[in-house]
Structure formats: C-alpha cells, structure tokens
Amino acid sequence: MPCRKRCGDQWWHGKIKDCGYRITAGREAIIETLSSTHDHLSAEDVYARIHDRFPNVGLTTIYRTLDMLVNAGLVFKFDFGDGKARYELTEGPKGAHHHHHLVCTGCNRVIDYTDFIDDEVELLRRTEKGLSDKYRFRIDNHLIQFYGTCTECLAK
Amino acid sequence: MPCRKRCGDQWWHGKIKDCGYRITAGREAIIETLSSTHDHLSAEDVYARIHDRFPNVGLTTIYRTLDMLVNAGLVFKFDFGDGKARYELTEGPKGAHHHHHLVCTGCNRVIDYTDFIDDEVELLRRTEKGLSDKYRFRIDNHLIQFYGTCTECLAK
DNA sequence: TCCTTAATGGGAACTATTTTCAATAATACC
DNA sequence: GGTATTATTGAAAATAGTTCCCATTAAGGA
Ligand SMILES: [Zn+2]
Ligand SMILES: [Zn+2]
Ligand SMILES: [Zn+2]
Ligand SMILES: [Zn+2]
C-alpha cells in the first residue's frame, strides 16, 4: 500500500520547486525509482517498475516528468544506440555520483565506471576552460563513452 | 548527368570489399556525400542531398548502407538528442580526421573541435588501457561530447 | 556470358515519443 | 479550512524515425 502522504520533504523537493515545478505523487514515484537503481532505465522501464504501486501514472507522465527533470538538471538523458533514451539521476540524496560509460556494441550492456575519473576530471576541467573561452560556449556537462565488446561477447 | 561508370577504385573500396560487401552506385553516392561535408547528416539529410542525382536511391537503402558502413567501421553514428541519428565518416581519403563535439542544448548546433585533442588522446590511451584490463573489454572507439549553450543562445 | 546471391525500393509495419484536450489536483491566497 | 488559479494529469490519436517484407535487379565470380 503506497504512502500517499508527504512524509517530510525529500532531498530533491527544493530543486524542483526552485524551478517552479510542483511536487506530485507521480514525480515522487519516478524519482524514487531512479534513485533506487544503478540501471539505465528507459521511459518504458520506469513505467514498468512503477505501475504496480501507481497504476494511475501513465506513460505520458513518465516522459513529461523525465523531460522536466532533465531540464531541472536532476536527470541525465543518454543514448546508447538502441533507439530508446535512457535516464539516470545526476545525483542522489548523498550528492553526485559522477561516472562514465563503457558500452558493448554486441549486447548493449553498459558498465558504469568511476576509475580513472580523477585524471579525466582534471583534464576535462582544463579542456572545458579552453573550449568555452575559444568558442564562447557555456559548458554545463559532458558525456564520455567508450564503445567496444564485453567479455561475454568476446567469448563468442 | 551522373557518372555511372567505375572511374577507378576509390580509397574506401578495399575497406568494404574486405568485409564482403559489394560496390554499388548507391553506396558510392552515399559515401561521396558524407565525404564532401563536415556537417552531421541524418539519413534523411543524405537522402535529400543525393536524390537529385540519384532519384532511384531510396531511403531504405540509405539506412541500410549507413548501417553497413558503421559495421565496416567507416562511419560513426551519433545521437545529439534531437531524436534522429547523425552520421559522419570516421576517415577521409587523406586519413582520419578525429574530433570531438560541443553540442548546444538550446539550438542543437554542433561544433567539431580538434583543439586540446592531443592532451585528451594521451589521457584516453591510458584510460582505455586501464579500463580494458580491468573490465576485460575490447575498446574500439570513444565518444566525447560537451553539452552547453552556444554564443547565439546565450545572447537570448 | 551466365549464375549465384547480395542489394534494392516502395510501401507497410513498427516503435519511441509528442500532442491534444478535457478532467484533476497542487499551491497560493484568503 | 475553503476557494481560485493554474500546473499537471491520462488516454487516445498523431507523429516521426527506422525497420521489415518481398518481388525485382544487378554485382562479381566462374
Ligand atoms: Zn557484450
Ligand atoms: Zn551510468
Ligand atoms: Zn545554441
Ligand atoms: Zn563531428
């Protein structure tokens, strides 16, 4: 039986209120779903995971909400090349958990990695500075993905 | 009036023959189109640019050919978040012209940059090595994109 | 030249996403 | 609390990019 009461403010309430958005049960469910996994969920995936407890949250709302969350900077939208968009929280209750991706072109498996991030971040900072100066571009975030073949697919 | 004769081998003929693919007029037109621009063309864009001279090359063939070229490693497929895939040659007659992307989330403009690539490449090499050892993943290529707002959109 | 088989195009099918619109519910104000 | 305002909503229809199907064509090897 789902809790429909506002059981105290959540860590993300401020962030979306600041953008002028309202807090609704659907949004609560969607963010909760995203924050309870490390998977890279599609809109349909989110729908499937929510539908049991919130049968009255439609797919349209999922799309709209995810879009809104991307706008508010709470969610990052990816494309791994399989025709559907994937979504991931940019941060959790405990703060950001920044990572990059290793994508298998054989089976579409995606590995999050945080190793080597330190060196990368250092370089990225310099690159961002150089790029934004040269092209007069305000850089908000970046996407780094390595494509290749995973162990399982190599075995075939 | 289009030249339908095989006017001598092109630089890419070997690459696709080696993969067991045949040389056809449609494929010739598609690769020629990709190599004559630095734009990031969608399948429909390619179709539009070819259709005058090759009215008998259908959209299906464009999709199929682009897919095949991605397989053969001659073309890279991107997603800039506007719902359609974009294609770019990985190399030209004179060899690779590797670059990364700066994507404006306001107007979807895309800037290719090659500045700072040297530092990046050095780091990427190390990262790739580390990642492929740790995750036993064979890395074939990478995608680096910075997202932000371009000068024009900042002015608004 | 002939034969095998990959490649083709046109339309239909498919799939992810967006739009529309009347109904609902979250916030602001009292 | 009660009410007004206005964002949010779900369902169905519309859209758009991409893939499938299948009878026909043509590339490349013999
Ligand atoms: Zn794999
Ligand atoms: Zn991830
Ligand atoms: Zn812009
Ligand atoms: Zn490019």
GROMACS .gro file of C-alpha atoms in nm, chain B:
model
  156
  157MET     CA    1   2.432   1.366  -6.553
  158PRO     CA    2   2.579   1.128  -6.303
  159CYS     CA    3   2.881   0.917  -6.378
  160ARG     CA    4   2.770   0.558  -6.351
  161LYS     CA    5   3.098   0.405  -6.455
  162ARG     CA    6   3.351   0.282  -6.202
  163CYS     CA    7   3.606   0.557  -6.263
  164GLY     CA    8   3.890   0.373  -6.092
  165ASP     CA    9   3.896   0.248  -5.736
  166GLN     CA   10   3.811   0.480  -5.454
  167TRP     CA   11   4.003   0.487  -5.127
  168TRP     CA   12   3.724   0.310  -4.944
  169HIS     CA   13   3.658   0.027  -5.192
  170GLY     CA   14   3.906  -0.206  -5.029
  171LYS     CA   15   3.762  -0.148  -4.685
  172ILE     CA   16   3.416  -0.256  -4.775
  173LYS     CA   17   3.520  -0.532  -5.011
  174ASP     CA   18   3.728  -0.678  -4.730
  175CYS     CA   19   3.409  -0.707  -4.526
  176GLY     CA   20   3.244  -0.895  -4.812
  177TYR     CA   21   3.025  -0.608  -4.927
  178ARG     CA   22   2.972  -0.508  -5.290
  179ILE     CA   23   3.036  -0.175  -5.455
  180THR     CA   24   2.717  -0.017  -5.586
  181ALA     CA   25   2.620   0.320  -5.727
  182GLY     CA   26   2.409   0.395  -5.421
  183ARG     CA   27   2.694   0.327  -5.182
  184GLU     CA   28   2.925   0.537  -5.395
  185ALA     CA   29   2.681   0.827  -5.380
  186ILE     CA   30   2.632   0.798  -5.006
  187ILE     CA   31   2.999   0.789  -4.920
  188GLU     CA   32   3.069   1.072  -5.163
  189THR     CA   33   2.801   1.279  -4.991
  190LEU     CA   34   2.942   1.210  -4.647
  191SER     CA   35   3.294   1.290  -4.755
  192SER     CA   36   3.201   1.618  -4.917
  193THR     CA   37   3.078   1.782  -4.599
  194HIS     CA   38   3.166   1.839  -4.237
  195ASP     CA   39   2.801   1.854  -4.139
  196HIS     CA   40   2.647   1.589  -3.922
  197LEU     CA   41   2.391   1.443  -4.156
  198SER     CA   42   2.085   1.240  -4.070
  199ALA     CA   43   1.969   0.962  -4.301
  200GLU     CA   44   1.704   1.194  -4.440
  201ASP     CA   45   1.968   1.464  -4.497
  202VAL     CA   46   2.176   1.221  -4.701
  203TYR     CA   47   1.868   1.123  -4.896
  204ALA     CA   48   1.789   1.486  -4.974
  205ARG     CA   49   2.142   1.555  -5.096
  206ILE     CA   50   2.155   1.251  -5.317
  207HIS     CA   51   1.806   1.249  -5.457
  208ASP     CA   52   1.866   1.497  -5.741
  209ARG     CA   53   2.144   1.299  -5.897
  210PHE     CA   54   2.029   0.954  -5.793
  211PRO     CA   55   1.648   0.960  -5.786
  212ASN     CA   56   1.648   0.584  -5.778
  213VAL     CA   57   1.824   0.551  -5.442
  214GLY     CA   58   1.557   0.504  -5.177
  215LEU     CA   59   1.560   0.599  -4.813
  216THR     CA   60   1.568   0.235  -4.710
  217THR     CA   61   1.894   0.192  -4.892
  218ILE     CA   62   2.037   0.493  -4.716
  219TYR     CA   63   1.956   0.345  -4.379
  220ARG     CA   64   2.087   0.006  -4.476
  221THR     CA   65   2.405   0.145  -4.624
  222LEU     CA   66   2.479   0.371  -4.330
  223ASP     CA   67   2.429   0.077  -4.100
  224MET     CA   68   2.663  -0.131  -4.307
  225LEU     CA   69   2.923   0.144  -4.307
  226VAL     CA   70   2.902   0.171  -3.931
  227ASN     CA   71   2.964  -0.203  -3.919
  228ALA     CA   72   3.260  -0.172  -4.151
  229GLY     CA   73   3.400   0.099  -3.928
  230LEU     CA   74   3.387   0.367  -4.197
  231VAL     CA   75   3.111   0.570  -4.039
  232PHE     CA   76   3.038   0.681  -3.687
  233LYS     CA   77   2.678   0.711  -3.569
  234PHE     CA   78   2.590   0.984  -3.320
  235ASP     CA   79   2.297   1.099  -3.121
  236PHE     CA   80   2.276   1.464  -3.032
  237GLY     CA   81   1.946   1.432  -2.852
  238ASP     CA   82   1.708   1.555  -3.120
  239GLY     CA   83   1.557   1.220  -3.199
  240LYS     CA   84   1.739   1.136  -3.517
  241ALA     CA   85   2.070   0.962  -3.569
  242ARG     CA   86   2.357   1.152  -3.730
  243TYR     CA   87   2.635   1.006  -3.937
  244GLU     CA   88   2.991   1.110  -4.001
  245LEU     CA   89   3.280   0.943  -4.184
  246THR     CA   90   3.546   0.820  -3.944
  247GLU     CA   91   3.811   0.898  -4.201
  248GLY     CA   92   3.854   1.052  -4.543
  249PRO     CA   93   4.076   0.986  -4.844
  250LYS     CA   94   4.358   1.154  -4.654
  251GLY     CA   95   4.310   0.953  -4.338
  252ALA     CA   96   4.137   1.003  -4.006
  253HIS     CA   97   4.015   1.344  -3.901
  254HIS     CA   98   3.935   1.266  -3.542
  255HIS     CA   99   3.746   1.526  -3.344
  256HIS     CA  100   3.510   1.569  -3.052
  257HIS     CA  101   3.185   1.760  -3.020
  258LEU     CA  102   3.044   2.064  -2.849
  259VAL     CA  103   2.663   2.040  -2.851
  260CYS     CA  104   2.432   2.335  -2.784
  261THR     CA  105   2.127   2.218  -2.593
  262GLY     CA  106   1.946   2.534  -2.697
  263CYS     CA  107   1.959   2.514  -3.075
  264ASN     CA  108   2.122   2.175  -3.136
  265ARG     CA  109   2.412   2.338  -3.317
  266VAL     CA  110   2.717   2.112  -3.310
  267ILE     CA  111   3.077   2.231  -3.318
  268ASP     CA  112   3.356   1.994  -3.410
  269TYR     CA  113   3.674   2.067  -3.225
  270THR     CA  114   4.021   1.927  -3.257
  271ASP     CA  115   4.188   2.162  -3.012
  272PHE     CA  116   4.305   2.001  -2.691
  273ILE     CA  117   4.274   1.669  -2.864
  274ASP     CA  118   4.642   1.589  -2.807
  275ASP     CA  119   4.617   1.602  -2.430
  276GLU     CA  120   4.292   1.417  -2.445
  277VAL     CA  121   4.425   1.147  -2.669
  278GLU     CA  122   4.717   1.087  -2.437
  279LEU     CA  123   4.483   1.050  -2.141
  280LEU     CA  124   4.235   0.845  -2.336
  281ARG     CA  125   4.504   0.599  -2.430
  282ARG     CA  126   4.586   0.546  -2.063
  283THR     CA  127   4.222   0.526  -1.964
  284GLU     CA  128   4.144   0.279  -2.238
  285LYS     CA  129   4.429   0.060  -2.129
  286GLY     CA  130   4.317   0.070  -1.768
  287LEU     CA  131   3.955   0.007  -1.849
  288SER     CA  132   4.010  -0.275  -2.092
  289ASP     CA  133   4.238  -0.451  -1.843
  290LYS     CA  134   4.005  -0.410  -1.551
  291TYR     CA  135   3.680  -0.491  -1.724
  292ARG     CA  136   3.822  -0.722  -1.991
  293PHE     CA  137   3.653  -0.514  -2.251
  294ARG     CA  138   3.792  -0.459  -2.602
  295ILE     CA  139   3.761  -0.087  -2.668
  296ASP     CA  140   3.714   0.015  -3.032
  297ASN     CA  141   3.639   0.383  -3.006
  298HIS     CA  142   3.509   0.659  -2.789
  299LEU     CA  143   3.261   0.941  -2.786
  300ILE     CA  144   3.327   1.269  -2.611
  301GLN     CA  145   3.070   1.543  -2.610
  302PHE     CA  146   3.038   1.860  -2.411
  303TYR     CA  147   2.689   1.997  -2.365
  304GLY     CA  148   2.609   2.359  -2.306
  305THR     CA  149   2.488   2.679  -2.462
  306CYS     CA  150   2.638   2.848  -2.765
  307THR     CA  151   2.707   3.219  -2.806
  308GLU     CA  152   2.390   3.284  -3.004
  309CYS     CA  153   2.170   3.111  -2.749
  310LEU     CA  154   2.345   3.284  -2.460
  311ALA     CA  155   2.252   3.617  -2.617
  312LYS     CA  156   1.883   3.539  -2.579
   0.00000   0.00000   0.00000
